[in-house]
CSV table of C-alpha atoms in Angstrom, one decimal:
chain,number,residue,atom,x,y,z
A,103,UNK,CA,133.8,119.6,127.5
A,104,UNK,CA,137.2,118.6,126.0
A,105,UNK,CA,135.1,118.3,123.2
A,106,UNK,CA,134.8,121.7,122.6
A,107,UNK,CA,138.5,122.8,122.2
A,108,UNK,CA,138.9,122.0,118.6
A,109,UNK,CA,135.5,123.5,117.2
A,110,UNK,CA,137.9,126.5,115.9
A,111,UNK,CA,140.6,124.3,114.8
A,112,UNK,CA,141.4,123.6,111.1
A,113,UNK,CA,144.2,121.5,110.9
A,114,UNK,CA,144.1,119.0,108.0
A,115,UNK,CA,141.8,121.1,105.6
A,116,UNK,CA,142.9,122.5,102.8
A,117,UNK,CA,141.6,125.8,101.7
A,118,UNK,CA,141.1,128.0,98.5
A,119,UNK,CA,141.2,131.6,98.5
A,120,UNK,CA,139.7,133.3,95.5
A,121,UNK,CA,141.0,137.1,95.4
A,122,UNK,CA,143.3,136.2,98.3
A,123,UNK,CA,146.6,138.8,96.5
A,124,UNK,CA,144.0,141.7,97.5
A,125,UNK,CA,143.7,143.4,100.9
A,126,UNK,CA,140.8,141.3,102.1
A,127,UNK,CA,141.7,137.6,100.3
A,128,UNK,CA,145.7,138.1,102.0
A,129,UNK,CA,144.0,138.4,105.4
A,130,UNK,CA,141.7,135.1,105.1
A,131,UNK,CA,144.3,133.5,103.8
A,132,UNK,CA,146.6,134.2,106.7
A,133,UNK,CA,143.1,133.5,109.0
A,134,UNK,CA,142.8,129.6,108.4
A,135,UNK,CA,146.3,129.2,108.4
A,136,UNK,CA,146.8,130.9,111.4
A,137,UNK,CA,143.9,127.9,112.7
A,138,UNK,CA,146.2,125.1,110.7
A,139,UNK,CA,144.7,124.8,107.4
A,140,UNK,CA,146.4,124.5,104.2
A,141,UNK,CA,145.7,127.7,101.7
A,142,UNK,CA,146.0,127.5,97.9
A,143,UNK,CA,145.8,132.0,97.2
A,144,UNK,CA,144.4,132.3,93.9
A,145,UNK,CA,144.6,135.3,92.5
A,146,UNK,CA,144.3,136.9,89.0
A,147,UNK,CA,147.9,138.0,89.7
A,148,UNK,CA,149.9,135.3,90.1
A,149,UNK,CA,152.6,137.6,91.6
A,150,UNK,CA,150.8,139.3,94.4
A,151,UNK,CA,149.6,135.8,95.3
A,152,UNK,CA,152.7,134.1,95.0
A,153,UNK,CA,153.9,136.7,97.2
A,154,UNK,CA,151.1,136.7,99.8
A,155,UNK,CA,151.3,132.7,99.9
A,156,UNK,CA,155.2,133.0,100.5
A,157,UNK,CA,155.0,135.6,103.7
A,158,UNK,CA,151.9,133.1,105.2
A,159,UNK,CA,153.7,130.1,105.1
A,160,UNK,CA,157.0,131.8,106.5
A,161,UNK,CA,155.0,133.5,109.0
A,162,UNK,CA,152.8,130.3,110.1
A,163,UNK,CA,154.4,127.3,108.5
A,164,UNK,CA,151.8,126.5,107.1
A,165,UNK,CA,151.8,125.1,103.5
A,166,UNK,CA,150.6,127.6,100.7
A,167,UNK,CA,149.9,127.9,96.7
A,168,UNK,CA,149.8,130.6,95.1
A,169,UNK,CA,148.2,129.9,92.2
A,170,UNK,CA,146.6,132.0,89.3
A,171,UNK,CA,142.5,131.9,88.4
A,172,UNK,CA,140.7,133.4,86.1
A,173,UNK,CA,137.6,133.6,88.4
A,174,UNK,CA,134.9,133.9,85.3
A,175,UNK,CA,136.5,130.8,83.9
A,176,UNK,CA,135.0,127.0,84.7
A,177,UNK,CA,138.4,125.7,83.1
A,178,UNK,CA,140.6,128.0,84.9
A,179,UNK,CA,138.6,127.2,88.1
A,180,UNK,CA,138.8,123.3,87.6
A,181,UNK,CA,142.4,123.5,87.8
A,182,UNK,CA,142.6,126.1,90.2
A,183,UNK,CA,141.0,122.8,92.2
A,184,UNK,CA,142.8,120.3,90.5
A,185,UNK,CA,146.8,121.6,91.2
A,186,UNK,CA,145.3,122.8,94.8
A,187,UNK,CA,144.1,118.5,95.7
A,188,UNK,CA,147.5,117.9,93.2
A,189,UNK,CA,149.8,119.1,95.8
A,190,UNK,CA,147.6,119.8,99.1
A,191,UNK,CA,144.8,117.3,98.9
A,192,UNK,CA,141.4,117.3,98.6
A,193,UNK,CA,139.5,120.8,98.9
A,194,UNK,CA,137.5,121.4,102.2
A,195,UNK,CA,136.9,125.4,102.0
A,196,UNK,CA,136.5,128.3,100.0
A,197,UNK,CA,136.3,131.3,100.9
A,198,UNK,CA,135.7,134.0,97.7
A,199,UNK,CA,136.7,137.6,98.4
A,200,UNK,CA,136.9,138.5,94.3
A,201,UNK,CA,134.9,141.7,93.8
A,202,UNK,CA,134.7,144.6,92.4
A,203,UNK,CA,132.9,148.5,91.4
A,204,UNK,CA,132.5,150.4,89.7
A,205,UNK,CA,130.5,154.2,90.5
A,206,UNK,CA,128.0,155.6,88.0
A,207,UNK,CA,124.9,157.0,88.6
A,208,UNK,CA,121.5,154.8,87.9
A,209,UNK,CA,120.5,156.4,84.6
A,210,UNK,CA,123.9,156.9,83.0
A,211,UNK,CA,125.0,153.2,83.6
A,212,UNK,CA,127.3,151.1,80.6
A,213,UNK,CA,126.9,148.0,79.7
A,214,UNK,CA,130.7,147.4,79.7
A,215,UNK,CA,130.7,148.5,83.9
A,216,UNK,CA,127.6,146.2,84.7
A,217,UNK,CA,129.0,143.8,82.4
A,218,UNK,CA,132.0,144.0,84.4
A,219,UNK,CA,131.0,144.7,88.6
A,220,UNK,CA,128.3,141.9,88.0
A,221,UNK,CA,130.8,139.2,86.5
A,222,UNK,CA,133.4,140.0,88.7
A,223,UNK,CA,130.7,139.6,92.0
A,224,UNK,CA,128.1,137.6,90.5
A,225,UNK,CA,129.6,135.0,87.8
A,226,UNK,CA,132.5,134.4,89.3
A,227,UNK,CA,131.1,133.4,92.8
A,228,UNK,CA,129.0,130.7,91.1
A,229,UNK,CA,131.9,129.0,89.3
A,230,UNK,CA,133.8,129.3,91.5
A,231,UNK,CA,130.9,127.1,94.2
A,232,UNK,CA,130.6,125.6,91.9
A,233,UNK,CA,133.9,124.2,91.1
A,234,UNK,CA,135.2,124.0,94.6
A,235,UNK,CA,131.3,121.8,95.0
A,236,UNK,CA,131.6,119.6,92.5
A,237,UNK,CA,136.0,118.4,94.1
A,238,UNK,CA,133.8,118.5,97.9
A,239,UNK,CA,131.2,116.1,96.4
A,240,UNK,CA,133.9,114.1,94.0
A,241,UNK,CA,135.7,113.2,97.1
A,242,UNK,CA,133.2,113.2,99.6
A,243,UNK,CA,134.7,115.5,101.2
A,244,UNK,CA,132.4,118.0,103.4
A,245,UNK,CA,132.9,121.1,103.5
A,246,UNK,CA,132.6,125.1,103.5
A,247,UNK,CA,131.8,127.5,100.5
A,248,UNK,CA,131.7,131.3,102.1
A,249,UNK,CA,131.9,134.4,99.9
A,250,UNK,CA,132.4,138.4,100.8
A,251,UNK,CA,129.1,139.9,100.2
A,252,UNK,CA,128.4,143.4,102.0
A,253,UNK,CA,125.7,145.3,103.2
A,254,UNK,CA,124.5,146.4,99.9
A,255,UNK,CA,123.4,143.0,99.8
A,256,UNK,CA,120.0,144.4,101.5
A,257,UNK,CA,120.2,148.0,102.1
A,258,UNK,CA,120.7,150.6,99.2
A,259,UNK,CA,122.6,153.3,99.2
A,260,UNK,CA,122.1,157.5,97.7
A,261,UNK,CA,125.1,157.1,95.4
A,262,UNK,CA,126.3,155.1,92.2
A,263,UNK,CA,125.9,151.6,93.0
A,264,UNK,CA,123.3,150.1,90.8
A,265,UNK,CA,125.3,147.7,89.1
A,266,UNK,CA,126.6,146.4,92.8
A,267,UNK,CA,124.2,146.3,94.8
A,268,UNK,CA,122.5,144.0,92.0
A,269,UNK,CA,125.6,141.5,91.8
A,270,UNK,CA,125.9,141.2,95.7
A,271,UNK,CA,122.3,141.3,96.4
A,272,UNK,CA,122.0,138.2,94.1
A,273,UNK,CA,125.4,136.6,95.8
A,274,UNK,CA,122.8,136.4,99.4
A,275,UNK,CA,119.9,134.4,97.2
A,276,UNK,CA,122.4,132.0,95.1
A,277,UNK,CA,124.0,131.3,98.5
A,278,UNK,CA,120.8,130.5,100.4
A,279,UNK,CA,120.3,127.9,96.6
A,280,UNK,CA,123.6,126.8,96.6
A,281,UNK,CA,123.4,125.8,100.6
A,282,UNK,CA,119.9,124.4,99.7
A,283,UNK,CA,121.3,122.0,96.7
A,284,UNK,CA,124.0,121.0,98.2
A,285,UNK,CA,123.4,121.2,101.8
A,286,UNK,CA,122.8,116.9,101.2
A,287,UNK,CA,126.3,116.0,100.1
A,288,UNK,CA,127.1,118.2,103.9
A,289,UNK,CA,128.6,121.2,101.3
A,290,UNK,CA,127.8,124.3,104.0
A,291,UNK,CA,127.8,127.8,102.0
A,292,UNK,CA,127.3,131.3,103.7
A,293,UNK,CA,128.0,134.5,103.2
A,294,UNK,CA,130.0,137.7,105.0
A,295,UNK,CA,128.2,141.2,104.7
A,296,UNK,CA,130.9,143.7,105.8
A,297,UNK,CA,130.2,147.6,105.4
A,298,UNK,CA,132.7,149.8,104.0
A,299,UNK,CA,136.5,147.9,104.4
A,300,UNK,CA,139.6,149.7,104.7
A,301,UNK,CA,140.8,148.7,100.9
A,302,UNK,CA,142.6,150.1,98.6
A,303,UNK,CA,139.9,150.2,96.9
A,304,UNK,CA,138.0,152.4,98.7
A,305,UNK,CA,140.5,154.7,99.4
A,306,UNK,CA,139.0,157.6,98.0
A,307,UNK,CA,136.2,157.2,99.3
A,308,UNK,CA,137.4,156.8,103.4
A,309,UNK,CA,140.1,159.4,102.6
A,310,UNK,CA,137.3,162.3,102.2
A,311,UNK,CA,136.4,163.3,105.5
A,312,UNK,CA,132.7,164.6,105.0
A,313,UNK,CA,131.6,161.0,103.3
A,314,UNK,CA,133.7,159.6,105.8
A,315,UNK,CA,132.3,161.8,108.6
A,316,UNK,CA,128.2,160.8,107.5
A,317,UNK,CA,129.5,157.1,107.1
A,318,UNK,CA,130.7,157.1,110.6
A,319,UNK,CA,128.3,158.3,112.3
A,320,UNK,CA,125.6,155.6,110.8
A,321,UNK,CA,127.9,153.2,111.4
A,322,UNK,CA,126.5,152.2,115.2
A,323,UNK,CA,130.7,150.9,116.7
A,324,UNK,CA,131.5,154.3,115.1
A,325,UNK,CA,134.6,152.8,112.6
A,326,UNK,CA,134.4,151.1,108.9
A,327,UNK,CA,135.7,147.9,109.1
A,328,UNK,CA,139.3,146.2,109.1
A,329,UNK,CA,139.9,143.0,106.8
A,330,UNK,CA,141.1,142.5,110.2
A,331,UNK,CA,137.4,142.3,111.5
A,332,UNK,CA,136.3,139.5,109.2
A,333,UNK,CA,138.7,136.7,109.7
A,334,UNK,CA,137.1,135.5,113.1
A,335,UNK,CA,133.4,134.9,111.4
A,336,UNK,CA,136.0,133.4,108.2
A,337,UNK,CA,137.7,130.4,110.9
A,338,UNK,CA,134.0,130.5,112.3
A,339,UNK,CA,132.5,128.9,109.4
A,340,UNK,CA,135.3,127.3,107.9
A,341,UNK,CA,134.9,125.0,111.1
A,342,UNK,CA,133.1,122.9,113.7
A,343,UNK,CA,131.6,125.8,115.6
A,344,UNK,CA,129.5,126.4,112.6
A,345,UNK,CA,129.1,122.8,111.8
A,346,UNK,CA,124.6,123.6,112.0
A,347,UNK,CA,124.9,127.4,109.5
A,348,UNK,CA,124.3,127.5,106.0
A,349,UNK,CA,122.7,129.9,103.7
A,350,UNK,CA,123.3,132.4,106.0
A,351,UNK,CA,124.4,135.8,105.1
A,352,UNK,CA,125.9,137.9,108.8
A,353,UNK,CA,126.1,141.6,108.5
């Protein structure tokens, strides 16, 4: 039975958490550190990243970094990975919580809004994955890449979500493609697809009693997702417990 004791042990792993200054990313970073990983918290807001990294280090004793990254710039991503490897060791986990949403009726979507949503939700996801995978391949380190997607990666919604669902649907298929291409290098790629999660990004929606009531009535467990609900799945996907799981988008 002892061979199962270390399935979720992340000691010796180095994780990069992109979007780590935000509500979901900071929860993922804290959870990975709690199970033993060294964590580089990366965000466009360097102060937020540094603050989260310091809090995690104080709470868990983990080795952490707080770094700035422009997730849409491959050079910035490469610099992030290189800095992390120089300070913490070979990267073996990428957790991507970068994303945004702009609500506009489909007939009114502007090119600017479309580009911002698709760039942050899909383009950035690819370049973050690419940067992490290049490092894993170069160091011959088996790895896990995980993305926060959405239930809207496979479902429409009667609101102005055209750019959002397109980006998350594209990400769900990109996960399958990257998992297929990188399997020979023992790099697994998966997604976590929550429903509405209680973060500042959707606070206005969840504070609307009509919207909230309609929402939870169609969620079987009768509540929205909390950031902590995502951590167990992230630890699972980052660890040996999911060593034969790849290309999945877990709702």
